[in-house]
Amino acid sequence: MNTLTLEKKTVDIHMESLSDRVGNTPLLPLHRVTLNLPASVSVYAKAEWFNPGGSIKDRAALNIIRSAIASGELRPGKRLLDSTSGNTGIAYATFGAAMDIPVTLALPENASEERISILRALGVELILTDALEGPEGSMNAVREMLEKSPERYFYANQYGNPANWMAHYQSTGPEIFAQTAGQITHFVAGLGTSGTMMGTGRYLKDQNPQIKLIAGQPTKSMHGLEGLKHMLSAEHPAIYDKNLPDRYLEIETEAAHEMVRRLAREEGLFVGLSSGAAAVAALRVAEKLESGVVVTVFPDAGYKYLSNKELWK
Ligand code: PMP
């Protein structure tokens, strides 16, 4: 609490930093897309766009930054470096700006207009790599920069850094368990770095091994569902354990798009593409149940996908 004196009045001001606002997101029930389900089956989504950087990746990025500061790997004079065009980059940039940590990100030059503009707005140094080389090209650029000047950078490495999944073990998992009063029966999430599933899934299994974990996967490698990886064809992240989920479900891109429109128009939830995919997977799980509490995660809102004209028909 800080105290401010205004003329003759003394006002108490509760000071909170941006990082205090990460996590503790609402768990929203889905009402209308679930109308075909029996009353004994409910479906909830964790509304992760309530985080200050606008996505679930605030949890991982903040924990990566905090752990690296604690270990001394990230100290004054170092720049945070990673390859990401997505939400993790925006999260690094948000906390980097707030905590005075300079950030350098490598990303393919064809990353969406919205993402590049947001990263520029937050003052990130951007290394744009050849679109034809995809995310691999950005990772290679990062490797070269690290080889050339290792002392200049802290390599955040979201795909291999245990602080990514640990963030979810320490926050997303406990929040979901508490918000459902321990009644959750199924947890459904898409896989990108896999941090959300690995951390939340491990926490939930530790509380109750009967809770089923279901991972949503795009059906093909060129799926356009930003944030998600097609694990069958992609290089596996070091933090990913393919044996943790009890089941995998394949989600077609068109089904995810259709669900994004339904969530906006029927539930008032304007969410991103991976949230549409998560909802499709959660509803497919729920449809097979006689009773249960299915929880999924909606990683971000729809604003960064507005330039995808095909989606908003
Ligand atoms: N959806 C979106 C929009 C994301 O940015 C991410 C992170 N890449 C995910 C889903 C997947 O989350 P995770 O990396 O924790 O698997």
mmCIF file with all atom_site columns, N, CA, C and O in Angstrom, residues 35-81:
data_model
loop_
_atom_site.group_PDB
_atom_site.id
_atom_site.type_symbol
_atom_site.label_atom_id
_atom_site.label_alt_id
_atom_site.label_comp_id
_atom_site.label_asym_id
_atom_site.label_entity_id
_atom_site.label_seq_id
_atom_site.pdbx_PDB_ins_code
_atom_site.Cartn_x
_atom_site.Cartn_y
_atom_site.Cartn_z
_atom_site.occupancy
_atom_site.B_iso_or_equiv
_atom_site.pdbx_formal_charge
_atom_site.auth_seq_id
_atom_site.auth_comp_id
_atom_site.auth_asym_id
_atom_site.auth_atom_id
_atom_site.pdbx_PDB_model_num
ATOM 1   N N  . LEU A 1 35 ? -25.582 -27.114 -25.661 1.00 0.00 ? 35 LEU A N  1
ATOM 2   C CA . LEU A 1 35 ? -27.008 -27.384 -25.423 1.00 0.00 ? 35 LEU A CA 1
ATOM 3   C C  . LEU A 1 35 ? -27.419 -28.831 -25.699 1.00 0.00 ? 35 LEU A C  1
ATOM 4   O O  . LEU A 1 35 ? -28.401 -29.322 -25.163 1.00 0.00 ? 35 LEU A O  1
ATOM 5   N N  . ASN A 1 36 ? -26.633 -29.507 -26.575 1.00 0.00 ? 36 ASN A N  1
ATOM 6   C CA . ASN A 1 36 ? -26.966 -30.916 -26.880 1.00 0.00 ? 36 ASN A CA 1
ATOM 7   C C  . ASN A 1 36 ? -26.479 -31.896 -25.794 1.00 0.00 ? 36 ASN A C  1
ATOM 8   O O  . ASN A 1 36 ? -26.723 -33.093 -25.891 1.00 0.00 ? 36 ASN A O  1
ATOM 9   N N  . LEU A 1 37 ? -25.781 -31.386 -24.781 1.00 0.00 ? 37 LEU A N  1
ATOM 10  C CA . LEU A 1 37 ? -25.211 -32.290 -23.761 1.00 0.00 ? 37 LEU A CA 1
ATOM 11  C C  . LEU A 1 37 ? -26.200 -32.493 -22.612 1.00 0.00 ? 37 LEU A C  1
ATOM 12  O O  . LEU A 1 37 ? -26.992 -31.596 -22.313 1.00 0.00 ? 37 LEU A O  1
ATOM 13  N N  . PRO A 1 38 ? -26.138 -33.647 -21.934 1.00 0.00 ? 38 PRO A N  1
ATOM 14  C CA . PRO A 1 38 ? -26.984 -33.815 -20.750 1.00 0.00 ? 38 PRO A CA 1
ATOM 15  C C  . PRO A 1 38 ? -26.574 -32.835 -19.648 1.00 0.00 ? 38 PRO A C  1
ATOM 16  O O  . PRO A 1 38 ? -25.423 -32.378 -19.618 1.00 0.00 ? 38 PRO A O  1
ATOM 17  N N  . ALA A 1 39 ? -27.525 -32.531 -18.747 1.00 0.00 ? 39 ALA A N  1
ATOM 18  C CA . ALA A 1 39 ? -27.264 -31.553 -17.680 1.00 0.00 ? 39 ALA A CA 1
ATOM 19  C C  . ALA A 1 39 ? -26.132 -32.013 -16.761 1.00 0.00 ? 39 ALA A C  1
ATOM 20  O O  . ALA A 1 39 ? -25.494 -31.201 -16.086 1.00 0.00 ? 39 ALA A O  1
ATOM 21  N N  . SER A 1 40 ? -25.857 -33.324 -16.758 1.00 0.00 ? 40 SER A N  1
ATOM 22  C CA . SER A 1 40 ? -24.809 -33.866 -15.880 1.00 0.00 ? 40 SER A CA 1
ATOM 23  C C  . SER A 1 40 ? -23.397 -33.697 -16.463 1.00 0.00 ? 40 SER A C  1
ATOM 24  O O  . SER A 1 40 ? -22.416 -34.104 -15.839 1.00 0.00 ? 40 SER A O  1
ATOM 25  N N  . VAL A 1 41 ? -23.316 -33.102 -17.668 1.00 0.00 ? 41 VAL A N  1
ATOM 26  C CA . VAL A 1 41 ? -21.993 -32.872 -18.278 1.00 0.00 ? 41 VAL A CA 1
ATOM 27  C C  . VAL A 1 41 ? -21.801 -31.369 -18.442 1.00 0.00 ? 41 VAL A C  1
ATOM 28  O O  . VAL A 1 41 ? -22.630 -30.690 -19.044 1.00 0.00 ? 41 VAL A O  1
ATOM 29  N N  . SER A 1 42 ? -20.716 -30.831 -17.890 1.00 0.00 ? 42 SER A N  1
ATOM 30  C CA . SER A 1 42 ? -20.462 -29.401 -18.086 1.00 0.00 ? 42 SER A CA 1
ATOM 31  C C  . SER A 1 42 ? -19.084 -29.188 -18.704 1.00 0.00 ? 42 SER A C  1
ATOM 32  O O  . SER A 1 42 ? -18.176 -30.007 -18.526 1.00 0.00 ? 42 SER A O  1
ATOM 33  N N  . VAL A 1 43 ? -18.974 -28.074 -19.427 1.00 0.00 ? 43 VAL A N  1
ATOM 34  C CA . VAL A 1 43 ? -17.716 -27.745 -20.119 1.00 0.00 ? 43 VAL A CA 1
ATOM 35  C C  . VAL A 1 43 ? -17.333 -26.310 -19.742 1.00 0.00 ? 43 VAL A C  1
ATOM 36  O O  . VAL A 1 43 ? -18.158 -25.395 -19.831 1.00 0.00 ? 43 VAL A O  1
ATOM 37  N N  . TYR A 1 44 ? -16.090 -26.137 -19.307 1.00 0.00 ? 44 TYR A N  1
ATOM 38  C CA . TYR A 1 44 ? -15.601 -24.826 -18.903 1.00 0.00 ? 44 TYR A CA 1
ATOM 39  C C  . TYR A 1 44 ? -14.327 -24.490 -19.675 1.00 0.00 ? 44 TYR A C  1
ATOM 40  O O  . TYR A 1 44 ? -13.573 -25.383 -20.057 1.00 0.00 ? 44 TYR A O  1
ATOM 41  N N  . ALA A 1 45 ? -14.094 -23.189 -19.858 1.00 0.00 ? 45 ALA A N  1
ATOM 42  C CA . ALA A 1 45 ? -12.857 -22.753 -20.523 1.00 0.00 ? 45 ALA A CA 1
ATOM 43  C C  . ALA A 1 45 ? -12.161 -21.705 -19.672 1.00 0.00 ? 45 ALA A C  1
ATOM 44  O O  . ALA A 1 45 ? -12.794 -20.775 -19.157 1.00 0.00 ? 45 ALA A O  1
ATOM 45  N N  . LYS A 1 46 ? -10.858 -21.857 -19.549 1.00 0.00 ? 46 LYS A N  1
ATOM 46  C CA . LYS A 1 46 ? -10.044 -20.893 -18.802 1.00 0.00 ? 46 LYS A CA 1
ATOM 47  C C  . LYS A 1 46 ? -9.762  -19.725 -19.754 1.00 0.00 ? 46 LYS A C  1
ATOM 48  O O  . LYS A 1 46 ? -9.168  -19.908 -20.829 1.00 0.00 ? 46 LYS A O  1
ATOM 49  N N  . ALA A 1 47 ? -10.182 -18.526 -19.365 1.00 0.00 ? 47 ALA A N  1
ATOM 50  C CA . ALA A 1 47 ? -10.138 -17.355 -20.259 1.00 0.00 ? 47 ALA A CA 1
ATOM 51  C C  . ALA A 1 47 ? -8.781  -16.648 -20.137 1.00 0.00 ? 47 ALA A C  1
ATOM 52  O O  . ALA A 1 47 ? -8.628  -15.677 -19.398 1.00 0.00 ? 47 ALA A O  1
ATOM 53  N N  . GLU A 1 48 ? -7.819  -17.133 -20.909 1.00 0.00 ? 48 GLU A N  1
ATOM 54  C CA . GLU A 1 48 ? -6.433  -16.708 -20.715 1.00 0.00 ? 48 GLU A CA 1
ATOM 55  C C  . GLU A 1 48 ? -6.093  -15.346 -21.304 1.00 0.00 ? 48 GLU A C  1
ATOM 56  O O  . GLU A 1 48 ? -5.015  -14.821 -21.061 1.00 0.00 ? 48 GLU A O  1
ATOM 57  N N  . TRP A 1 49 ? -7.029  -14.764 -22.086 1.00 0.00 ? 49 TRP A N  1
ATOM 58  C CA . TRP A 1 49 ? -6.758  -13.413 -22.603 1.00 0.00 ? 49 TRP A CA 1
ATOM 59  C C  . TRP A 1 49 ? -6.875  -12.376 -21.499 1.00 0.00 ? 49 TRP A C  1
ATOM 60  O O  . TRP A 1 49 ? -6.532  -11.215 -21.690 1.00 0.00 ? 49 TRP A O  1
ATOM 61  N N  . PHE A 1 50 ? -7.328  -12.771 -20.314 1.00 0.00 ? 50 PHE A N  1
ATOM 62  C CA . PHE A 1 50 ? -7.373  -11.849 -19.171 1.00 0.00 ? 50 PHE A CA 1
ATOM 63  C C  . PHE A 1 50 ? -5.981  -11.550 -18.606 1.00 0.00 ? 50 PHE A C  1
ATOM 64  O O  . PHE A 1 50 ? -5.831  -10.680 -17.777 1.00 0.00 ? 50 PHE A O  1
ATOM 65  N N  . ASN A 1 51 ? -4.960  -12.287 -19.062 1.00 0.00 ? 51 ASN A N  1
ATOM 66  C CA . ASN A 1 51 ? -3.595  -11.975 -18.624 1.00 0.00 ? 51 ASN A CA 1
ATOM 67  C C  . ASN A 1 51 ? -3.144  -10.641 -19.243 1.00 0.00 ? 51 ASN A C  1
ATOM 68  O O  . ASN A 1 51 ? -3.584  -10.293 -20.342 1.00 0.00 ? 51 ASN A O  1
ATOM 69  N N  . PRO A 1 52 ? -2.228  -9.909  -18.569 1.00 0.00 ? 52 PRO A N  1
ATOM 70  C CA . PRO A 1 52 ? -1.885  -8.553  -19.059 1.00 0.00 ? 52 PRO A CA 1
ATOM 71  C C  . PRO A 1 52 ? -1.313  -8.523  -20.476 1.00 0.00 ? 52 PRO A C  1
ATOM 72  O O  . PRO A 1 52 ? -1.566  -7.584  -21.217 1.00 0.00 ? 52 PRO A O  1
ATOM 73  N N  . GLY A 1 53 ? -0.555  -9.528  -20.876 1.00 0.00 ? 53 GLY A N  1
ATOM 74  C CA . GLY A 1 53 ? -0.010  -9.555  -22.244 1.00 0.00 ? 53 GLY A CA 1
ATOM 75  C C  . GLY A 1 53 ? -0.998  -10.173 -23.226 1.00 0.00 ? 53 GLY A C  1
ATOM 76  O O  . GLY A 1 53 ? -0.675  -10.343 -24.406 1.00 0.00 ? 53 GLY A O  1
ATOM 77  N N  . GLY A 1 54 ? -2.174  -10.560 -22.737 1.00 0.00 ? 54 GLY A N  1
ATOM 78  C CA . GLY A 1 54 ? -3.244  -11.010 -23.626 1.00 0.00 ? 54 GLY A CA 1
ATOM 79  C C  . GLY A 1 54 ? -3.268  -12.493 -23.931 1.00 0.00 ? 54 GLY A C  1
ATOM 80  O O  . GLY A 1 54 ? -4.077  -12.929 -24.748 1.00 0.00 ? 54 GLY A O  1
ATOM 81  N N  . SER A 1 55 ? -2.418  -13.291 -23.277 1.00 0.00 ? 55 SER A N  1
ATOM 82  C CA . SER A 1 55 ? -2.470  -14.730 -23.576 1.00 0.00 ? 55 SER A CA 1
ATOM 83  C C  . SER A 1 55 ? -1.922  -15.569 -22.434 1.00 0.00 ? 55 SER A C  1
ATOM 84  O O  . SER A 1 55 ? -1.289  -15.067 -21.498 1.00 0.00 ? 55 SER A O  1
ATOM 85  N N  . ILE A 1 56 ? -2.116  -16.864 -22.595 1.00 0.00 ? 56 ILE A N  1
ATOM 86  C CA . ILE A 1 56 ? -1.615  -17.840 -21.623 1.00 0.00 ? 56 ILE A CA 1
ATOM 87  C C  . ILE A 1 56 ? -0.095  -17.785 -21.491 1.00 0.00 ? 56 ILE A C  1
ATOM 88  O O  . ILE A 1 56 ? 0.463   -18.170 -20.470 1.00 0.00 ? 56 ILE A O  1
ATOM 89  N N  . LYS A 1 57 ? 0.582   -17.307 -22.558 1.00 0.00 ? 57 LYS A N  1
ATOM 90  C CA . LYS A 1 57 ? 2.045   -17.349 -22.536 1.00 0.00 ? 57 LYS A CA 1
ATOM 91  C C  . LYS A 1 57 ? 2.648   -16.374 -21.533 1.00 0.00 ? 57 LYS A C  1
ATOM 92  O O  . LYS A 1 57 ? 3.836   -16.467 -21.245 1.00 0.00 ? 57 LYS A O  1
ATOM 93  N N  . ASP A 1 58 ? 1.858   -15.482 -20.958 1.00 0.00 ? 58 ASP A N  1
ATOM 94  C CA . ASP A 1 58 ? 2.367   -14.630 -19.876 1.00 0.00 ? 58 ASP A CA 1
ATOM 95  C C  . ASP A 1 58 ? 2.883   -15.492 -18.727 1.00 0.00 ? 58 ASP A C  1
ATOM 96  O O  . ASP A 1 58 ? 3.871   -15.165 -18.082 1.00 0.00 ? 58 ASP A O  1
ATOM 97  N N  . ARG A 1 59 ? 2.171   -16.588 -18.463 1.00 0.00 ? 59 ARG A N  1
ATOM 98  C CA . ARG A 1 59 ? 2.548   -17.446 -17.324 1.00 0.00 ? 59 ARG A CA 1
ATOM 99  C C  . ARG A 1 59 ? 3.945   -18.021 -17.543 1.00 0.00 ? 59 ARG A C  1
ATOM 100 O O  . ARG A 1 59 ? 4.800   -17.961 -16.655 1.00 0.00 ? 59 ARG A O  1
ATOM 101 N N  . ALA A 1 60 ? 4.152   -18.598 -18.737 1.00 0.00 ? 60 ALA A N  1
ATOM 102 C CA . ALA A 1 60 ? 5.439   -19.241 -19.032 1.00 0.00 ? 60 ALA A CA 1
ATOM 103 C C  . ALA A 1 60 ? 6.553   -18.203 -19.134 1.00 0.00 ? 60 ALA A C  1
ATOM 104 O O  . ALA A 1 60 ? 7.632   -18.370 -18.544 1.00 0.00 ? 60 ALA A O  1
ATOM 105 N N  . ALA A 1 61 ? 6.285   -17.120 -19.880 1.00 0.00 ? 61 ALA A N  1
ATOM 106 C CA . ALA A 1 61 ? 7.340   -16.119 -20.100 1.00 0.00 ? 61 ALA A CA 1
ATOM 107 C C  . ALA A 1 61 ? 7.785   -15.497 -18.778 1.00 0.00 ? 61 ALA A C  1
ATOM 108 O O  . ALA A 1 61 ? 8.982   -15.328 -18.531 1.00 0.00 ? 61 ALA A O  1
ATOM 109 N N  . LEU A 1 62 ? 6.815   -15.171 -17.912 1.00 0.00 ? 62 LEU A N  1
ATOM 110 C CA . LEU A 1 62 ? 7.171   -14.545 -16.640 1.00 0.00 ? 62 LEU A CA 1
ATOM 111 C C  . LEU A 1 62 ? 7.992   -15.508 -15.781 1.00 0.00 ? 62 LEU A C  1
ATOM 112 O O  . LEU A 1 62 ? 8.980   -15.117 -15.153 1.00 0.00 ? 62 LEU A O  1
ATOM 113 N N  . ASN A 1 63 ? 7.617   -16.783 -15.785 1.00 0.00 ? 63 ASN A N  1
ATOM 114 C CA . ASN A 1 63 ? 8.366   -17.755 -14.979 1.00 0.00 ? 63 ASN A CA 1
ATOM 115 C C  . ASN A 1 63 ? 9.765   -17.981 -15.557 1.00 0.00 ? 63 ASN A C  1
ATOM 116 O O  . ASN A 1 63 ? 10.727  -18.155 -14.805 1.00 0.00 ? 63 ASN A O  1
ATOM 117 N N  . ILE A 1 64 ? 9.870   -17.968 -16.903 1.00 0.00 ? 64 ILE A N  1
ATOM 118 C CA . ILE A 1 64 ? 11.192  -18.102 -17.545 1.00 0.00 ? 64 ILE A CA 1
ATOM 119 C C  . ILE A 1 64 ? 12.075  -16.914 -17.129 1.00 0.00 ? 64 ILE A C  1
ATOM 120 O O  . ILE A 1 64 ? 13.231  -17.085 -16.735 1.00 0.00 ? 64 ILE A O  1
ATOM 121 N N  . ILE A 1 65 ? 11.510  -15.714 -17.175 1.00 0.00 ? 65 ILE A N  1
ATOM 122 C CA . ILE A 1 65 ? 12.281  -14.506 -16.808 1.00 0.00 ? 65 ILE A CA 1
ATOM 123 C C  . ILE A 1 65 ? 12.662  -14.552 -15.320 1.00 0.00 ? 65 ILE A C  1
ATOM 124 O O  . ILE A 1 65 ? 13.826  -14.364 -14.955 1.00 0.00 ? 65 ILE A O  1
ATOM 125 N N  . ARG A 1 66 ? 11.685  -14.862 -14.475 1.00 0.00 ? 66 ARG A N  1
ATOM 126 C CA . ARG A 1 66 ? 11.964  -14.873 -13.022 1.00 0.00 ? 66 ARG A CA 1
ATOM 127 C C  . ARG A 1 66 ? 13.008  -15.929 -12.665 1.00 0.00 ? 66 ARG A C  1
ATOM 128 O O  . ARG A 1 66 ? 13.901  -15.670 -11.864 1.00 0.00 ? 66 ARG A O  1
ATOM 129 N N  . SER A 1 67 ? 12.891  -17.128 -13.259 1.00 0.00 ? 67 SER A N  1
ATOM 130 C CA . SER A 1 67 ? 13.851  -18.199 -12.944 1.00 0.00 ? 67 SER A CA 1
ATOM 131 C C  . SER A 1 67 ? 15.246  -17.803 -13.405 1.00 0.00 ? 67 SER A C  1
ATOM 132 O O  . SER A 1 67 ? 16.234  -18.100 -12.720 1.00 0.00 ? 67 SER A O  1
ATOM 133 N N  . ALA A 1 68 ? 15.334  -17.155 -14.569 1.00 0.00 ? 68 ALA A N  1
ATOM 134 C CA . ALA A 1 68 ? 16.657  -16.792 -15.092 1.00 0.00 ? 68 ALA A CA 1
ATOM 135 C C  . ALA A 1 68 ? 17.283  -15.664 -14.283 1.00 0.00 ? 68 ALA A C  1
ATOM 136 O O  . ALA A 1 68 ? 18.507  -15.622 -14.106 1.00 0.00 ? 68 ALA A O  1
ATOM 137 N N  . ILE A 1 69 ? 16.441  -14.765 -13.765 1.00 0.00 ? 69 ILE A N  1
ATOM 138 C CA . ILE A 1 69 ? 16.982  -13.706 -12.889 1.00 0.00 ? 69 ILE A CA 1
ATOM 139 C C  . ILE A 1 69 ? 17.493  -14.356 -11.602 1.00 0.00 ? 69 ILE A C  1
ATOM 140 O O  . ILE A 1 69 ? 18.592  -14.077 -11.125 1.00 0.00 ? 69 ILE A O  1
ATOM 141 N N  . ALA A 1 70 ? 16.700  -15.304 -11.064 1.00 0.00 ? 70 ALA A N  1
ATOM 142 C CA . ALA A 1 70 ? 17.085  -15.964 -9.805  1.00 0.00 ? 70 ALA A CA 1
ATOM 143 C C  . ALA A 1 70 ? 18.381  -16.755 -9.961  1.00 0.00 ? 70 ALA A C  1
ATOM 144 O O  . ALA A 1 70 ? 19.216  -16.780 -9.055  1.00 0.00 ? 70 ALA A O  1
ATOM 145 N N  . SER A 1 71 ? 18.564  -17.397 -11.121 1.00 0.00 ? 71 SER A N  1
ATOM 146 C CA . SER A 1 71 ? 19.768  -18.223 -11.302 1.00 0.00 ? 71 SER A CA 1
ATOM 147 C C  . SER A 1 71 ? 20.978  -17.384 -11.715 1.00 0.00 ? 71 SER A C  1
ATOM 148 O O  . SER A 1 71 ? 22.094  -17.895 -11.793 1.00 0.00 ? 71 SER A O  1
ATOM 149 N N  . GLY A 1 72 ? 20.724  -16.109 -12.047 1.00 0.00 ? 72 GLY A N  1
ATOM 150 C CA . GLY A 1 72 ? 21.828  -15.232 -12.456 1.00 0.00 ? 72 GLY A CA 1
ATOM 151 C C  . GLY A 1 72 ? 22.107  -15.280 -13.959 1.00 0.00 ? 72 GLY A C  1
ATOM 152 O O  . GLY A 1 72 ? 22.960  -14.543 -14.458 1.00 0.00 ? 72 GLY A O  1
ATOM 153 N N  . GLU A 1 73 ? 21.357  -16.153 -14.693 1.00 0.00 ? 73 GLU A N  1
ATOM 154 C CA . GLU A 1 73 ? 21.576  -16.216 -16.153 1.00 0.00 ? 73 GLU A CA 1
ATOM 155 C C  . GLU A 1 73 ? 21.140  -14.933 -16.852 1.00 0.00 ? 73 GLU A C  1
ATOM 156 O O  . GLU A 1 73 ? 21.696  -14.559 -17.878 1.00 0.00 ? 73 GLU A O  1
ATOM 157 N N  . LEU A 1 74 ? 20.094  -14.309 -16.316 1.00 0.00 ? 74 LEU A N  1
ATOM 158 C CA . LEU A 1 74 ? 19.613  -13.052 -16.891 1.00 0.00 ? 74 LEU A CA 1
ATOM 159 C C  . LEU A 1 74 ? 19.970  -11.954 -15.904 1.00 0.00 ? 74 LEU A C  1
ATOM 160 O O  . LEU A 1 74 ? 19.426  -11.891 -14.802 1.00 0.00 ? 74 LEU A O  1
ATOM 161 N N  . ARG A 1 75 ? 20.940  -11.125 -16.322 1.00 0.00 ? 75 ARG A N  1
ATOM 162 C CA . ARG A 1 75 ? 21.397  -10.056 -15.421 1.00 0.00 ? 75 ARG A CA 1
ATOM 163 C C  . ARG A 1 75 ? 21.591  -8.781  -16.239 1.00 0.00 ? 75 ARG A C  1
ATOM 164 O O  . ARG A 1 75 ? 21.600  -8.852  -17.476 1.00 0.00 ? 75 ARG A O  1
ATOM 165 N N  . PRO A 1 76 ? 21.723  -7.648  -15.580 1.00 0.00 ? 76 PRO A N  1
ATOM 166 C CA . PRO A 1 76 ? 21.848  -6.391  -16.319 1.00 0.00 ? 76 PRO A CA 1
ATOM 167 C C  . PRO A 1 76 ? 22.951  -6.485  -17.376 1.00 0.00 ? 76 PRO A C  1
ATOM 168 O O  . PRO A 1 76 ? 24.007  -7.073  -17.133 1.00 0.00 ? 76 PRO A O  1
ATOM 169 N N  . GLY A 1 77 ? 22.668  -5.951  -18.563 1.00 0.00 ? 77 GLY A N  1
ATOM 170 C CA . GLY A 1 77 ? 23.634  -6.009  -19.660 1.00 0.00 ? 77 GLY A CA 1
ATOM 171 C C  . GLY A 1 77 ? 23.327  -7.107  -20.656 1.00 0.00 ? 77 GLY A C  1
ATOM 172 O O  . GLY A 1 77 ? 23.841  -7.112  -21.758 1.00 0.00 ? 77 GLY A O  1
ATOM 173 N N  . LYS A 1 78 ? 22.459  -8.067  -20.269 1.00 0.00 ? 78 LYS A N  1
ATOM 174 C CA . LYS A 1 78 ? 22.096  -9.162  -21.184 1.00 0.00 ? 78 LYS A CA 1
ATOM 175 C C  . LYS A 1 78 ? 20.767  -8.857  -21.869 1.00 0.00 ? 78 LYS A C  1
ATOM 176 O O  . LYS A 1 78 ? 19.874  -8.265  -21.263 1.00 0.00 ? 78 LYS A O  1
ATOM 177 N N  . ARG A 1 79 ? 20.630  -9.349  -23.099 1.00 0.00 ? 79 ARG A N  1
ATOM 178 C CA . ARG A 1 79 ? 19.350  -9.247  -23.806 1.00 0.00 ? 79 ARG A CA 1
ATOM 179 C C  . ARG A 1 79 ? 18.678  -10.602 -23.784 1.00 0.00 ? 79 ARG A C  1
ATOM 180 O O  . ARG A 1 79 ? 19.342  -11.632 -23.953 1.00 0.00 ? 79 ARG A O  1
ATOM 181 N N  . LEU A 1 80 ? 17.372  -10.627 -23.600 1.00 0.00 ? 80 LEU A N  1
ATOM 182 C CA . LEU A 1 80 ? 16.624  -11.884 -23.704 1.00 0.00 ? 80 LEU A CA 1
ATOM 183 C C  . LEU A 1 80 ? 16.466  -12.201 -25.180 1.00 0.00 ? 80 LEU A C  1
ATOM 184 O O  . LEU A 1 80 ? 16.047  -11.346 -25.969 1.00 0.00 ? 80 LEU A O  1
ATOM 185 N N  . LEU A 1 81 ? 16.809  -13.431 -25.575 1.00 0.00 ? 81 LEU A N  1
ATOM 186 C CA . LEU A 1 81 ? 16.751  -13.838 -26.985 1.00 0.00 ? 81 LEU A CA 1
ATOM 187 C C  . LEU A 1 81 ? 15.931  -15.117 -27.117 1.00 0.00 ? 81 LEU A C  1
ATOM 188 O O  . LEU A 1 81 ? 16.094  -16.056 -26.324 1.00 0.00 ? 81 LEU A O  1
#
